[in-house]
XYZ file of C-alpha atoms in Angstrom:
365
model
C 124.889 75.993 122.337
C 123.369 79.465 122.430
C 121.728 81.038 125.472
C 118.207 80.176 124.223
C 119.282 76.547 123.636
C 120.703 76.288 127.151
C 117.436 77.737 128.509
C 115.289 75.230 126.486
C 117.444 72.326 127.560
C 117.224 73.350 131.308
C 113.488 73.921 130.956
C 112.890 70.556 129.157
C 114.946 68.666 131.739
C 113.279 70.485 134.616
C 109.752 69.795 133.283
C 110.763 66.122 132.854
C 111.989 65.915 136.425
C 108.792 67.389 137.855
C 106.616 65.218 135.674
C 108.554 62.087 136.752
C 108.083 63.020 140.378
C 104.374 63.394 139.807
C 104.289 60.124 137.938
C 105.930 58.075 140.648
C 103.563 59.299 143.371
C 100.431 59.110 141.281
C 100.168 55.293 140.889
C 101.957 52.033 140.322
C 105.247 52.102 138.474
C 104.019 49.887 135.650
C 101.059 52.127 134.947
C 101.925 54.306 131.895
C 105.492 53.003 131.971
C 106.418 54.427 128.645
C 105.443 57.929 129.749
C 107.411 57.586 132.919
C 110.358 56.045 130.926
C 110.392 59.217 128.734
C 110.228 61.634 131.693
C 113.147 59.645 133.277
C 115.264 59.986 130.014
C 114.280 63.637 129.891
C 115.579 64.098 133.342
C 118.806 62.417 132.513
C 119.240 64.763 129.678
C 120.339 67.367 132.258
C 123.753 65.717 132.123
C 124.331 67.820 128.883
C 125.550 70.554 131.192
C 128.449 68.233 132.105
C 128.770 66.043 128.961
C 127.744 67.505 125.532
C 124.759 65.877 123.869
C 124.184 66.091 120.084
C 120.956 67.472 118.552
C 119.941 64.088 117.398
C 119.603 63.088 121.134
C 117.055 65.792 121.438
C 115.397 64.506 118.327
C 115.153 61.001 119.755
C 113.739 62.333 123.111
C 111.085 64.446 121.200
C 110.091 61.287 119.235
C 109.930 59.057 122.289
C 107.869 61.769 124.002
C 105.484 61.964 121.116
C 104.986 58.201 121.038
C 104.582 57.995 124.813
C 102.018 60.772 124.892
C 99.995 59.377 122.021
C 99.959 55.879 123.523
C 99.125 57.235 126.987
C 96.072 59.272 126.000
C 93.596 56.424 126.475
C 95.021 55.151 129.816
C 93.605 57.908 132.031
C 90.377 59.784 132.082
C 90.849 62.566 132.757
C 94.636 62.780 132.074
C 96.780 63.365 135.214
C 99.276 66.161 135.670
C 102.321 64.184 134.612
C 100.760 63.415 131.248
C 100.532 67.152 130.544
C 104.016 67.691 131.787
C 105.318 64.896 129.474
C 103.473 66.639 126.629
C 105.130 69.914 127.483
C 108.621 68.264 127.809
C 108.253 66.549 124.430
C 107.312 69.866 122.821
C 110.281 71.606 124.414
C 112.709 68.779 123.167
C 111.306 69.161 119.692
C 111.667 72.985 119.914
C 115.330 72.454 121.128
C 116.101 69.987 118.298
C 114.658 72.393 115.603
C 116.628 75.300 117.092
C 119.888 73.454 117.196
C 119.369 71.878 113.856
C 118.564 75.124 112.088
C 121.703 76.687 113.522
C 123.782 73.811 112.068
C 121.961 73.796 108.671
C 122.003 77.598 108.081
C 125.737 77.874 106.886
C 125.016 75.256 104.092
C 121.342 75.861 103.480
C 121.561 75.633 99.692
C 123.461 72.325 99.819
C 121.247 70.716 102.515
C 119.802 68.086 100.118
C 116.306 68.536 101.325
C 117.213 68.346 105.123
C 115.622 71.781 105.550
C 112.233 70.007 105.111
C 112.801 68.385 108.469
C 112.093 71.639 110.257
C 108.601 72.308 108.957
C 107.724 68.525 109.231
C 108.694 68.599 112.960
C 106.820 71.797 113.495
C 103.663 70.398 111.863
C 103.808 66.970 113.644
C 104.239 68.875 116.955
C 100.975 70.936 116.269
C 99.091 67.722 115.353
C 100.348 65.880 118.520
C 99.403 68.799 120.909
C 96.035 69.036 119.112
C 95.411 65.273 119.591
C 96.646 65.290 123.163
C 94.527 68.289 124.244
C 91.337 67.236 122.551
C 91.388 63.618 123.740
C 93.181 64.123 127.091
C 90.934 66.939 128.206
C 87.783 65.271 126.766
C 87.030 68.303 124.586
C 83.594 67.711 122.991
C 84.008 66.558 119.253
C 81.422 69.230 118.205
C 83.789 71.954 119.458
C 87.027 70.523 118.061
C 87.621 66.893 116.852
C 90.908 65.349 117.224
C 93.165 64.902 114.152
C 92.727 61.113 114.270
C 89.018 61.489 113.827
C 89.393 63.911 110.993
C 91.855 61.500 109.258
C 89.479 58.611 109.687
C 86.672 60.750 108.171
C 88.979 61.604 105.195
C 89.791 58.020 104.629
C 86.097 56.952 104.683
C 84.871 59.866 102.486
C 87.294 59.887 99.595
C 84.800 59.719 96.801
C 82.840 62.663 98.358
C 85.862 64.733 98.955
C 87.221 64.092 95.472
C 83.908 65.128 93.833
C 83.974 68.283 95.917
C 87.619 68.932 95.044
C 86.756 68.578 91.311
C 83.821 70.926 91.509
C 85.480 73.703 93.526
C 89.156 73.597 92.742
C 89.587 71.974 89.347
C 86.660 73.933 87.831
C 85.899 77.167 89.726
C 89.237 78.010 91.196
C 91.632 77.156 88.330
C 89.361 78.596 85.575
C 88.643 81.689 87.507
C 92.272 82.028 88.580
C 93.529 81.864 85.026
C 90.843 84.377 83.850
C 91.325 86.824 86.569
C 95.113 86.871 86.528
C 95.105 86.994 82.703
C 92.667 89.763 82.581
C 94.601 91.721 85.175
C 97.829 91.305 83.343
C 96.418 92.381 79.967
C 94.741 95.480 81.547
C 98.000 96.394 83.242
C 99.726 96.373 79.838
C 96.985 98.606 78.430
C 97.246 100.943 81.399
C 100.989 101.114 81.037
C 100.666 101.927 77.363
C 97.960 104.657 77.783
C 97.900 107.350 80.451
C 94.210 107.870 79.811
C 93.387 104.308 80.740
C 95.677 104.576 83.683
C 93.510 107.379 84.991
C 90.280 105.669 84.146
C 90.865 101.957 84.803
C 92.833 102.016 87.987
C 90.070 103.618 90.035
C 87.555 101.111 88.634
C 89.873 98.253 89.537
C 90.104 99.634 93.007
C 86.346 99.816 93.119
C 86.008 96.114 91.974
C 88.447 95.015 94.631
C 86.414 96.749 97.384
C 83.227 94.925 96.532
C 82.209 92.570 99.300
C 82.172 88.906 98.313
C 78.940 88.210 100.286
C 77.228 90.826 98.070
C 78.865 89.783 94.828
C 78.382 86.003 95.071
C 74.533 86.087 95.023
C 74.545 88.333 92.018
C 77.009 86.035 90.251
C 74.690 83.162 90.925
C 71.783 85.027 89.409
C 73.832 85.940 86.387
C 75.738 82.765 85.629
C 73.615 79.969 87.406
C 74.193 77.719 90.297
C 76.983 75.672 88.759
C 80.733 76.477 88.697
C 80.710 79.375 86.227
C 79.182 81.727 88.877
C 81.973 80.706 91.396
C 84.665 81.201 88.746
C 83.160 84.751 88.113
C 83.692 85.504 91.850
C 87.228 84.219 91.599
C 87.913 86.489 88.585
C 86.773 89.524 90.514
C 88.864 88.602 93.598
C 92.061 87.948 91.647
C 91.829 90.822 89.008
C 92.938 93.667 91.149
C 96.025 92.129 92.901
C 97.292 91.155 89.476
C 96.609 94.528 88.096
C 98.246 96.522 90.758
C 101.375 94.295 91.110
C 101.914 94.207 87.325
C 101.644 98.021 87.014
C 104.099 98.430 89.850
C 106.538 95.793 88.316
C 106.420 97.437 84.947
C 107.732 100.596 86.626
C 110.496 98.802 88.434
C 113.084 99.095 85.616
C 115.508 102.014 86.444
C 115.783 105.175 84.353
C 119.310 104.322 83.322
C 118.139 100.896 81.928
C 115.340 102.520 79.998
C 117.704 105.119 78.492
C 120.031 102.351 77.447
C 117.156 100.618 75.483
C 116.415 104.144 73.919
C 120.054 104.364 72.756
C 119.622 101.025 71.047
C 116.556 102.523 69.291
C 114.316 99.756 70.916
C 110.619 100.124 70.371
C 108.020 100.003 73.140
C 107.343 96.340 72.675
C 111.006 95.502 72.523
C 111.587 97.307 75.681
C 108.652 95.682 77.285
C 109.651 92.159 76.447
C 113.385 92.412 76.944
C 113.596 94.823 79.971
C 110.297 95.690 81.730
C 108.620 92.346 81.857
C 111.660 90.529 83.191
C 111.926 93.313 85.840
C 108.309 92.936 86.669
C 108.659 89.126 87.166
C 108.871 89.205 91.041
C 105.925 91.488 91.268
C 103.829 89.367 88.878
C 104.644 86.124 90.821
C 103.776 87.969 94.082
C 100.325 88.539 92.666
C 100.045 84.979 91.457
C 100.930 83.652 94.949
C 98.456 86.015 96.595
C 95.713 85.091 94.262
C 96.365 81.302 94.694
C 94.918 81.623 98.189
C 92.296 84.273 97.366
C 90.823 82.168 94.588
C 90.252 79.131 96.834
C 88.608 81.272 99.578
C 86.485 83.128 97.018
C 85.185 79.844 95.434
C 84.389 78.263 98.754
C 82.584 81.246 100.186
C 80.693 81.762 96.865
C 79.326 78.222 97.153
C 77.499 79.154 100.367
C 75.065 81.356 98.285
C 73.916 78.738 95.775
C 75.435 75.577 94.254
C 74.560 72.056 93.026
C 74.774 69.431 95.686
C 78.565 69.191 95.364
C 81.536 71.417 96.246
C 83.596 72.232 99.263
C 81.606 75.265 100.256
C 78.360 73.421 99.859
C 79.615 70.486 101.964
C 80.952 72.703 104.705
C 77.633 74.639 104.992
C 75.418 71.524 104.958
C 77.547 69.471 107.326
C 77.800 72.213 109.829
C 73.950 72.213 110.002
C 74.034 68.459 110.595
C 76.654 68.844 113.328
C 79.015 66.662 111.401
C 82.039 68.683 112.371
C 84.513 66.060 111.447
C 83.435 66.205 107.840
C 83.815 69.993 107.898
C 87.302 69.674 109.187
C 87.995 67.109 106.466
C 86.901 69.605 103.830
C 89.074 72.248 105.449
C 92.004 69.900 105.507
C 91.612 69.135 101.778
C 91.322 72.822 100.970
C 94.365 73.667 102.983
C 96.478 70.923 101.319
C 95.229 71.933 97.844
C 96.029 75.667 98.596
C 99.447 74.912 99.914
C 100.331 72.754 96.878
C 99.060 75.313 94.600
C 101.131 77.966 96.281
C 104.159 75.703 96.287
C 103.945 75.002 92.530
C 103.826 78.756 91.825
C 106.818 79.301 94.047
C 108.832 76.588 92.239
C 108.018 78.146 88.887
C 109.022 81.576 90.268
C 112.443 80.227 91.254
C 112.984 78.870 87.735
C 111.828 81.983 85.945
C 113.240 84.639 88.233
C 116.437 82.858 89.206
C 118.377 86.125 88.693
C 116.550 87.998 91.438
C 118.295 88.516 94.790
C 115.388 87.088 96.683
C 115.566 83.860 94.803
C 119.307 83.544 94.843
C 119.320 83.914 98.639
C 116.587 81.347 99.166
């Protein structure tokens, strides 16, 4: 084990020992027995300094700690000190497992068979468990921050509403505006590359468009295109146009002078050079713009809905439910938007790996 791993192992075992002591003196042994059992096993993990323990033992301790913390939330009000120490210990064991597992996985990363997904899953579950434990164990008011369990229950009970909002915002405004904005930026970049006059005239205008504040543009788009999704798609077009324009222009200039001279020796025309050399070389730049715009488009559509929309949409739902103090519904919309944006980004990344498989950044991924 590395120095960091030894430190994490010592810290996790030490916190477990302190928590066990607090647990034994705070009440009867049978009270919160699972928490105390986890703390006892965590303390026994200190034998790793005499007898080696595999990283799956740390995974088992992290899992047991998670279960014991979640089941022990409702036992005390407020939660005692050993509950919080158990939470810290389980988090440390999860960190230790991820650290050791990543070191083992790194040499054969490409042949891991999907095992690399374990690391982000453990990280995400740890965040949700800490969130749940703090909000419920410390009796945080639900108006300030609801626990994940409450948000999940709200999602399960509001699927028709969330689906209608998702259709209005993502499937209409985001996707259509994204395609139009990225497509327009790409076409204008080709025109700019072809004409020095357009490069001098359109690039400053593109910079001007990117600097327009969304809170000022959105009401104007609503007046121009109405309250339905076309006005939100127009805002998305404005937000996604400039990143695609700048990245495509930069990518078209990525081909080296030697490569361009080689195409001239073959008597290649401008369009042949563009299709066979310069566009493939610009692929990583174009996909960078597509990934950036995948998040900008969703943000732009949601914010634009704050300034006028039919009685449906993610932004509309967030603004109205905040006024009603239904914070769990607000977080449900945020969760749906986060998942949709992450999946959208992931799809673009997968397409990038298929298209630009030759690029060093993709080969080393």
